[in-house]
């Protein structure tokens, strides 16, 4: 009797393991498409999405478009050719991404966008982005406070084709422009690039010798601006960024960059995969297409808790 019960238990265990394997294989492939992983923000998105997808039983394929529209189109074609169950994408352009997302939809593959919106509704299943306007207003308020409500400042903005660049700049100016003694002496795009920000800031410094502050649309540009200022012996200029990267957290703790806004990109990427899984199982995510995740102001008071775009 005891032997029979033991054999039955072993059989049930083997059956459950077999069912688990079949379920994992049946869930298919999730393709994750982001900009370059050289930027820790985008790498975090990809890692977070991969972790959640594997946890839920999917295979994953992580691809990089380097903000190239043509390369992004090729990667969507790859996802379609591979018969992906779903695509998670941080896109290469609000207008240019509509067509490939529609092409995937026509092929029966739903797309879940993270970080950046597209200029269309009803094409992607979800568009999960940080509340860039709310976050930019937080940074703008802190910048005004740090500047003492007066002085010359510079703004470095992101890629012009990216909606986030425009929204963040609007949020900054919604706060700063209330103070007439704050004067913007230069506004240039550094296209989200640390190297380009360094070069642009060098030129701005040569043309202006009375800079009190620099407000940047992302952290990589803030790091580039800070490096150029320190190289020019102007390390006391007030610099703020946007993203919440580990590099900027360390810079804040070292007394260089003064503030940033934490975008919850880790949370957003995992949420996108969870919604993809629910949509594939039930035909609905249960939430509206466009979703905003609030940002958190990071300063010297809480920078020590910031790690990998999460507050610990």
mmCIF file of C-alpha atoms in Angstrom:
data_model
loop_
_atom_site.group_PDB
_atom_site.id
_atom_site.type_symbol
_atom_site.label_atom_id
_atom_site.label_comp_id
_atom_site.label_asym_id
_atom_site.label_seq_id
_atom_site.Cartn_x
_atom_site.Cartn_y
_atom_site.Cartn_z
ATOM 1 C CA UNK A 1 0.000 0.000 0.000
ATOM 2 C CA UNK A 2 2.757 2.403 1.028
ATOM 3 C CA UNK A 3 4.677 1.562 -2.172
ATOM 4 C CA UNK A 4 1.599 2.252 -4.311
ATOM 5 C CA UNK A 5 1.085 5.662 -2.694
ATOM 6 C CA UNK A 6 4.746 6.488 -3.241
ATOM 7 C CA UNK A 7 4.568 5.533 -6.917
ATOM 8 C CA UNK A 8 1.388 7.620 -7.303
ATOM 9 C CA UNK A 9 3.097 10.679 -5.766
ATOM 10 C CA UNK A 10 6.132 10.283 -8.031
ATOM 11 C CA UNK A 11 3.834 9.977 -11.035
ATOM 12 C CA UNK A 12 1.896 13.117 -10.126
ATOM 13 C CA UNK A 13 5.144 15.028 -9.599
ATOM 14 C CA UNK A 14 6.456 13.993 -13.022
ATOM 15 C CA UNK A 15 3.127 14.909 -14.618
ATOM 16 C CA UNK A 16 3.136 18.353 -13.005
ATOM 17 C CA UNK A 17 6.725 18.980 -14.160
ATOM 18 C CA UNK A 18 5.810 17.868 -17.683
ATOM 19 C CA UNK A 19 2.782 20.195 -17.738
ATOM 20 C CA UNK A 20 5.008 23.051 -16.532
ATOM 21 C CA UNK A 21 7.461 22.484 -19.373
ATOM 22 C CA UNK A 22 4.683 22.320 -21.959
ATOM 23 C CA UNK A 23 3.103 25.527 -20.592
ATOM 24 C CA UNK A 24 6.460 27.367 -20.711
ATOM 25 C CA UNK A 25 7.085 26.224 -24.285
ATOM 26 C CA UNK A 26 3.528 27.091 -25.323
ATOM 27 C CA UNK A 27 3.822 30.716 -24.134
ATOM 28 C CA UNK A 28 6.151 31.596 -26.987
ATOM 29 C CA UNK A 29 8.538 34.445 -27.619
ATOM 30 C CA UNK A 30 8.488 38.037 -26.361
ATOM 31 C CA UNK A 31 10.699 40.366 -28.397
ATOM 32 C CA UNK A 32 12.075 43.388 -26.520
ATOM 33 C CA UNK A 33 13.220 46.335 -28.671
ATOM 34 C CA UNK A 34 14.959 49.347 -27.085
ATOM 35 C CA UNK A 35 17.554 52.028 -27.858
ATOM 36 C CA UNK A 36 21.224 51.300 -27.153
ATOM 37 C CA UNK A 37 22.124 49.515 -23.928
ATOM 38 C CA UNK A 38 25.102 51.881 -23.641
ATOM 39 C CA UNK A 39 22.568 54.093 -21.876
ATOM 40 C CA UNK A 40 21.850 52.444 -18.481
ATOM 41 C CA UNK A 41 18.218 53.596 -18.631
ATOM 42 C CA UNK A 42 17.487 51.524 -21.730
ATOM 43 C CA UNK A 43 19.550 48.588 -20.491
ATOM 44 C CA UNK A 44 17.499 48.571 -17.282
ATOM 45 C CA UNK A 45 14.288 48.510 -19.327
ATOM 46 C CA UNK A 46 15.498 45.494 -21.307
ATOM 47 C CA UNK A 47 16.755 43.598 -18.249
ATOM 48 C CA UNK A 48 13.525 44.255 -16.328
ATOM 49 C CA UNK A 49 11.359 43.086 -19.242
ATOM 50 C CA UNK A 50 13.485 39.964 -19.760
ATOM 51 C CA UNK A 51 13.300 39.052 -16.073
ATOM 52 C CA UNK A 52 9.517 39.360 -15.944
ATOM 53 C CA UNK A 53 8.975 37.546 -19.264
ATOM 54 C CA UNK A 54 11.119 34.580 -18.199
ATOM 55 C CA UNK A 55 9.395 34.527 -14.808
ATOM 56 C CA UNK A 56 6.051 34.213 -16.618
ATOM 57 C CA UNK A 57 7.331 31.391 -18.835
ATOM 58 C CA UNK A 58 8.252 33.138 -22.102
ATOM 59 C CA UNK A 59 11.348 32.949 -24.222
ATOM 60 C CA UNK A 60 12.896 36.372 -24.864
ATOM 61 C CA UNK A 61 14.843 38.098 -27.617
ATOM 62 C CA UNK A 62 16.337 41.506 -26.795
ATOM 63 C CA UNK A 63 17.207 43.788 -29.734
ATOM 64 C CA UNK A 64 18.599 47.342 -30.036
ATOM 65 C CA UNK A 65 17.578 49.943 -32.642
ATOM 66 C CA UNK A 66 20.076 52.689 -31.664
ATOM 67 C CA UNK A 67 17.328 55.291 -32.296
ATOM 68 C CA UNK A 68 17.451 54.429 -36.000
ATOM 69 C CA UNK A 69 13.999 54.286 -37.597
ATOM 70 C CA UNK A 70 15.154 52.005 -40.436
ATOM 71 C CA UNK A 71 16.850 49.621 -38.004
ATOM 72 C CA UNK A 72 13.731 49.589 -35.842
ATOM 73 C CA UNK A 73 11.641 48.625 -38.897
ATOM 74 C CA UNK A 74 14.009 45.718 -39.574
ATOM 75 C CA UNK A 75 13.700 44.548 -35.946
ATOM 76 C CA UNK A 76 9.898 44.568 -36.149
ATOM 77 C CA UNK A 77 10.203 42.473 -39.339
ATOM 78 C CA UNK A 78 12.445 40.077 -37.398
ATOM 79 C CA UNK A 79 9.849 39.799 -34.615
ATOM 80 C CA UNK A 80 7.118 39.092 -37.168
ATOM 81 C CA UNK A 81 9.264 36.513 -38.985
ATOM 82 C CA UNK A 82 10.020 34.779 -35.673
ATOM 83 C CA UNK A 83 6.284 34.573 -34.900
ATOM 84 C CA UNK A 84 6.598 36.542 -31.647
ATOM 85 C CA UNK A 85 3.746 36.337 -29.175
ATOM 86 C CA UNK A 86 4.211 40.027 -28.284
ATOM 87 C CA UNK A 87 6.600 42.948 -28.706
ATOM 88 C CA UNK A 88 7.782 45.278 -25.913
ATOM 89 C CA UNK A 89 9.237 48.451 -27.428
ATOM 90 C CA UNK A 90 10.844 51.739 -26.394
ATOM 91 C CA UNK A 91 10.469 53.320 -29.808
ATOM 92 C CA UNK A 92 12.682 55.343 -32.157
ATOM 93 C CA UNK A 93 10.190 58.057 -33.066
ATOM 94 C CA UNK A 94 6.646 59.099 -32.184
ATOM 95 C CA UNK A 95 5.525 59.331 -35.804
ATOM 96 C CA UNK A 96 7.859 56.857 -37.506
ATOM 97 C CA UNK A 97 6.922 53.985 -35.174
ATOM 98 C CA UNK A 98 3.217 53.959 -36.045
ATOM 99 C CA UNK A 99 3.726 51.963 -39.264
ATOM 100 C CA UNK A 100 5.803 49.076 -37.833
ATOM 101 C CA UNK A 101 3.468 48.721 -34.831
ATOM 102 C CA UNK A 102 0.509 48.583 -37.240
ATOM 103 C CA UNK A 103 2.378 46.016 -39.371
ATOM 104 C CA UNK A 104 2.893 43.813 -36.300
ATOM 105 C CA UNK A 105 -0.771 44.229 -35.349
ATOM 106 C CA UNK A 106 -1.821 43.160 -38.848
ATOM 107 C CA UNK A 107 0.353 40.069 -38.379
ATOM 108 C CA UNK A 108 -1.490 39.282 -35.139
ATOM 109 C CA UNK A 109 1.316 40.438 -32.841
ATOM 110 C CA UNK A 110 0.392 42.990 -30.141
ATOM 111 C CA UNK A 111 2.878 45.724 -29.212
ATOM 112 C CA UNK A 112 3.287 47.229 -25.745
ATOM 113 C CA UNK A 113 5.152 50.561 -25.733
ATOM 114 C CA UNK A 114 7.246 51.774 -22.817
ATOM 115 C CA UNK A 115 8.922 55.126 -22.025
ATOM 116 C CA UNK A 116 7.902 56.876 -25.270
ATOM 117 C CA UNK A 117 4.456 57.404 -26.782
ATOM 118 C CA UNK A 118 3.530 57.354 -30.460
ATOM 119 C CA UNK A 119 1.266 59.863 -32.191
ATOM 120 C CA UNK A 120 -1.615 57.422 -32.597
ATOM 121 C CA UNK A 121 -4.084 55.528 -30.448
ATOM 122 C CA UNK A 122 -5.556 52.076 -31.035
ATOM 123 C CA UNK A 123 -2.459 50.703 -32.764
ATOM 124 C CA UNK A 124 -0.392 49.597 -29.748
ATOM 125 C CA UNK A 125 -2.208 47.753 -26.958
ATOM 126 C CA UNK A 126 -0.486 49.717 -24.167
ATOM 127 C CA UNK A 127 1.552 52.910 -23.979
ATOM 128 C CA UNK A 128 3.166 53.008 -20.521
ATOM 129 C CA UNK A 129 5.248 56.151 -19.995
ATOM 130 C CA UNK A 130 6.624 58.146 -17.120
ATOM 131 C CA UNK A 131 4.654 61.241 -16.192
ATOM 132 C CA UNK A 132 7.265 63.445 -17.822
ATOM 133 C CA UNK A 133 5.337 66.671 -17.291
ATOM 134 C CA UNK A 134 4.876 66.001 -13.557
ATOM 135 C CA UNK A 135 8.535 64.977 -13.203
ATOM 136 C CA UNK A 136 9.777 68.007 -15.146
ATOM 137 C CA UNK A 137 7.758 70.333 -12.928
ATOM 138 C CA UNK A 138 9.386 68.743 -9.847
ATOM 139 C CA UNK A 139 12.863 69.314 -11.310
ATOM 140 C CA UNK A 140 11.913 72.822 -12.466
ATOM 141 C CA UNK A 141 10.738 73.770 -8.969
ATOM 142 C CA UNK A 142 13.953 72.448 -7.404
ATOM 143 C CA UNK A 143 16.073 74.246 -10.019
ATOM 144 C CA UNK A 144 14.351 77.564 -9.210
ATOM 145 C CA UNK A 145 14.984 76.973 -5.504
ATOM 146 C CA UNK A 146 18.664 76.103 -6.065
ATOM 147 C CA UNK A 147 19.111 79.181 -8.277
ATOM 148 C CA UNK A 148 17.603 81.455 -5.617
ATOM 149 C CA UNK A 149 14.930 82.490 -8.158
ATOM 150 C CA UNK A 150 17.427 84.457 -10.293
ATOM 151 C CA UNK A 151 20.421 84.202 -12.625
ATOM 152 C CA UNK A 152 21.512 83.116 -16.118
ATOM 153 C CA UNK A 153 20.892 79.522 -17.064
ATOM 154 C CA UNK A 154 21.263 77.067 -19.977
ATOM 155 C CA UNK A 155 18.836 74.373 -21.101
ATOM 156 C CA UNK A 156 19.962 71.204 -22.906
ATOM 157 C CA UNK A 157 17.018 69.461 -24.546
ATOM 158 C CA UNK A 158 16.678 65.953 -25.998
ATOM 159 C CA UNK A 159 16.016 64.618 -29.471
ATOM 160 C CA UNK A 160 13.497 66.815 -31.282
ATOM 161 C CA UNK A 161 11.592 63.830 -32.751
ATOM 162 C CA UNK A 162 10.990 62.474 -29.246
ATOM 163 C CA UNK A 163 7.789 63.663 -27.566
ATOM 164 C CA UNK A 164 9.459 63.348 -24.151
ATOM 165 C CA UNK A 165 11.955 66.089 -25.035
ATOM 166 C CA UNK A 166 9.160 68.547 -25.733
ATOM 167 C CA UNK A 167 7.069 67.580 -22.702
ATOM 168 C CA UNK A 168 9.985 67.863 -20.274
ATOM 169 C CA UNK A 169 10.972 71.269 -21.619
ATOM 170 C CA UNK A 170 7.359 72.440 -21.235
ATOM 171 C CA UNK A 171 7.326 71.212 -17.629
ATOM 172 C CA UNK A 172 10.613 72.979 -16.837
ATOM 173 C CA UNK A 173 9.389 76.288 -18.259
ATOM 174 C CA UNK A 174 5.977 76.017 -16.595
ATOM 175 C CA UNK A 175 7.890 76.572 -13.338
ATOM 176 C CA UNK A 176 10.953 78.632 -14.329
ATOM 177 C CA UNK A 177 9.146 81.202 -16.464
ATOM 178 C CA UNK A 178 7.217 82.402 -13.414
ATOM 179 C CA UNK A 179 10.445 84.080 -12.245
ATOM 180 C CA UNK A 180 11.421 87.100 -14.387
ATOM 181 C CA UNK A 181 14.916 87.314 -12.898
ATOM 182 C CA UNK A 182 15.815 83.889 -14.317
ATOM 183 C CA UNK A 183 17.231 84.376 -17.830
ATOM 184 C CA UNK A 184 17.801 81.536 -20.319
ATOM 185 C CA UNK A 185 20.950 82.522 -22.259
ATOM 186 C CA UNK A 186 21.173 79.336 -24.381
ATOM 187 C CA UNK A 187 18.911 76.440 -25.326
ATOM 188 C CA UNK A 188 20.346 73.647 -27.480
ATOM 189 C CA UNK A 189 19.607 70.009 -28.260
ATOM 190 C CA UNK A 190 22.270 67.480 -27.313
ATOM 191 C CA UNK A 191 20.064 64.597 -28.566
ATOM 192 C CA UNK A 192 20.137 62.744 -25.219
ATOM 193 C CA UNK A 193 23.917 62.198 -25.722
ATOM 194 C CA UNK A 194 26.573 62.655 -23.019
ATOM 195 C CA UNK A 195 29.309 63.242 -25.590
ATOM 196 C CA UNK A 196 27.252 65.778 -27.507
ATOM 197 C CA UNK A 197 26.283 67.536 -24.273
ATOM 198 C CA UNK A 198 29.958 67.892 -23.370
ATOM 199 C CA UNK A 199 30.761 69.441 -26.751
ATOM 200 C CA UNK A 200 27.727 71.750 -26.765
ATOM 201 C CA UNK A 201 28.436 72.886 -23.224
ATOM 202 C CA UNK A 202 32.053 73.680 -24.108
ATOM 203 C CA UNK A 203 30.863 76.017 -26.884
ATOM 204 C CA UNK A 204 28.243 77.640 -24.660
ATOM 205 C CA UNK A 205 30.857 78.260 -21.942
ATOM 206 C CA UNK A 206 33.143 79.958 -24.492
ATOM 207 C CA UNK A 207 30.331 82.331 -25.510
ATOM 208 C CA UNK A 208 28.999 83.009 -21.996
ATOM 209 C CA UNK A 209 31.070 83.677 -18.890
ATOM 210 C CA UNK A 210 28.203 84.185 -16.443
ATOM 211 C CA UNK A 211 26.349 80.852 -16.189
ATOM 212 C CA UNK A 212 24.717 80.054 -12.858
ATOM 213 C CA UNK A 213 22.771 76.918 -13.765
ATOM 214 C CA UNK A 214 22.148 74.205 -16.394
ATOM 215 C CA UNK A 215 18.899 72.238 -16.641
ATOM 216 C CA UNK A 216 18.995 69.070 -18.759
ATOM 217 C CA UNK A 217 16.297 66.857 -20.304
ATOM 218 C CA UNK A 218 18.067 63.676 -19.198
ATOM 219 C CA UNK A 219 20.850 62.436 -16.950
ATOM 220 C CA UNK A 220 23.366 61.562 -19.644
ATOM 221 C CA UNK A 221 23.289 65.164 -20.911
ATOM 222 C CA UNK A 222 23.613 66.364 -17.296
ATOM 223 C CA UNK A 223 26.727 64.202 -16.877
ATOM 224 C CA UNK A 224 28.198 65.630 -20.098
ATOM 225 C CA UNK A 225 27.416 69.218 -19.069
ATOM 226 C CA UNK A 226 28.876 68.683 -15.590
ATOM 227 C CA UNK A 227 32.094 67.262 -17.069
ATOM 228 C CA UNK A 228 32.493 70.255 -19.404
ATOM 229 C CA UNK A 229 31.866 72.715 -16.569
ATOM 230 C CA UNK A 230 34.398 71.015 -14.290
ATOM 231 C CA UNK A 231 36.953 70.954 -17.114
ATOM 232 C CA UNK A 232 36.458 74.730 -17.423
ATOM 233 C CA UNK A 233 36.875 75.257 -13.684
ATOM 234 C CA UNK A 234 33.142 75.927 -13.255
ATOM 235 C CA UNK A 235 32.199 72.954 -11.106
ATOM 236 C CA UNK A 236 30.117 75.143 -8.809
ATOM 237 C CA UNK A 237 27.487 75.760 -11.530
ATOM 238 C CA UNK A 238 24.115 74.247 -10.577
ATOM 239 C CA UNK A 239 23.275 71.228 -12.826
ATOM 240 C CA UNK A 240 20.077 69.178 -12.729
ATOM 241 C CA UNK A 241 18.985 66.234 -14.859
ATOM 242 C CA UNK A 242 16.135 63.786 -15.462
ATOM 243 C CA UNK A 243 16.017 59.927 -15.327
ATOM 244 C CA UNK A 244 17.439 58.815 -11.977
ATOM 245 C CA UNK A 245 20.542 56.922 -13.120
ATOM 246 C CA UNK A 246 23.133 55.399 -10.774
ATOM 247 C CA UNK A 247 25.788 57.756 -12.189
ATOM 248 C CA UNK A 248 23.771 60.841 -11.279
ATOM 249 C CA UNK A 249 22.886 59.447 -7.850
ATOM 250 C CA UNK A 250 26.635 59.109 -7.188
ATOM 251 C CA UNK A 251 27.261 62.600 -8.590
ATOM 252 C CA UNK A 252 24.608 64.045 -6.270
ATOM 253 C CA UNK A 253 26.170 62.301 -3.272
ATOM 254 C CA UNK A 254 29.557 63.756 -4.326
ATOM 255 C CA UNK A 255 28.067 67.256 -4.368
ATOM 256 C CA UNK A 256 28.253 67.804 -8.159
ATOM 257 C CA UNK A 257 24.862 67.408 -9.903
ATOM 258 C CA UNK A 258 22.159 68.705 -7.569
ATOM 259 C CA UNK A 259 18.921 66.912 -8.519
ATOM 260 C CA UNK A 260 17.126 64.652 -10.980
ATOM 261 C CA UNK A 261 13.714 63.012 -11.416
ATOM 262 C CA UNK A 262 13.474 59.251 -11.064
ATOM 263 C CA UNK A 263 11.597 57.670 -13.920
ATOM 264 C CA UNK A 264 10.245 54.280 -12.820
ATOM 265 C CA UNK A 265 11.484 52.535 -15.994
ATOM 266 C CA UNK A 266 12.107 49.210 -14.233
ATOM 267 C CA UNK A 267 8.510 49.172 -13.025
ATOM 268 C CA UNK A 268 7.185 50.278 -16.426
ATOM 269 C CA UNK A 269 8.992 47.531 -18.337
ATOM 270 C CA UNK A 270 7.788 44.805 -15.976
ATOM 271 C CA UNK A 271 4.262 46.210 -16.073
ATOM 272 C CA UNK A 272 4.294 46.049 -19.874
ATOM 273 C CA UNK A 273 5.210 42.349 -19.808
ATOM 274 C CA UNK A 274 2.530 41.616 -17.212
ATOM 275 C CA UNK A 275 -0.044 43.358 -19.408
ATOM 276 C CA UNK A 276 1.199 41.465 -22.475
ATOM 277 C CA UNK A 277 0.787 38.185 -20.618
ATOM 278 C CA UNK A 278 -2.745 39.089 -19.491
ATOM 279 C CA UNK A 279 -3.698 40.282 -22.978
ATOM 280 C CA UNK A 280 -2.428 37.062 -24.556
ATOM 281 C CA UNK A 281 -4.346 34.946 -22.032
ATOM 282 C CA UNK A 282 -7.619 36.898 -21.875
ATOM 283 C CA UNK A 283 -7.735 39.269 -24.857
ATOM 284 C CA UNK A 284 -7.636 42.375 -22.655
ATOM 285 C CA UNK A 285 -5.200 44.164 -20.350
ATOM 286 C CA UNK A 286 -8.073 45.438 -18.203
ATOM 287 C CA UNK A 287 -6.623 48.976 -18.241
ATOM 288 C CA UNK A 288 -6.642 51.918 -20.636
ATOM 289 C CA UNK A 289 -4.067 52.115 -23.428
ATOM 290 C CA UNK A 290 -2.208 55.244 -22.242
ATOM 291 C CA UNK A 291 -0.853 54.978 -18.695
ATOM 292 C CA UNK A 292 1.297 57.474 -16.761
ATOM 293 C CA UNK A 293 3.727 56.535 -13.963
ATOM 294 C CA UNK A 294 4.616 59.394 -11.601
ATOM 295 C CA UNK A 295 8.267 60.414 -11.117
ATOM 296 C CA UNK A 296 10.090 61.086 -7.818
ATOM 297 C CA UNK A 297 12.445 64.013 -7.129
ATOM 298 C CA UNK A 298 15.966 62.834 -6.213
ATOM 299 C CA UNK A 299 18.246 65.126 -4.188
ATOM 300 C CA UNK A 300 21.056 64.717 -1.667
ATOM 301 C CA UNK A 301 18.415 63.593 0.846
ATOM 302 C CA UNK A 302 17.409 60.381 -0.938
ATOM 303 C CA UNK A 303 20.104 59.760 -3.605
ATOM 304 C CA UNK A 304 21.677 57.053 -1.414
ATOM 305 C CA UNK A 305 18.483 54.995 -1.796
ATOM 306 C CA UNK A 306 18.517 55.111 -5.604
ATOM 307 C CA UNK A 307 19.754 52.015 -7.433
ATOM 308 C CA UNK A 308 18.990 50.748 -10.943
ATOM 309 C CA UNK A 309 16.078 53.197 -11.344
ATOM 310 C CA UNK A 310 14.433 52.054 -8.132
ATOM 311 C CA UNK A 311 14.317 53.549 -4.634
ATOM 312 C CA UNK A 312 15.382 50.952 -2.072
#
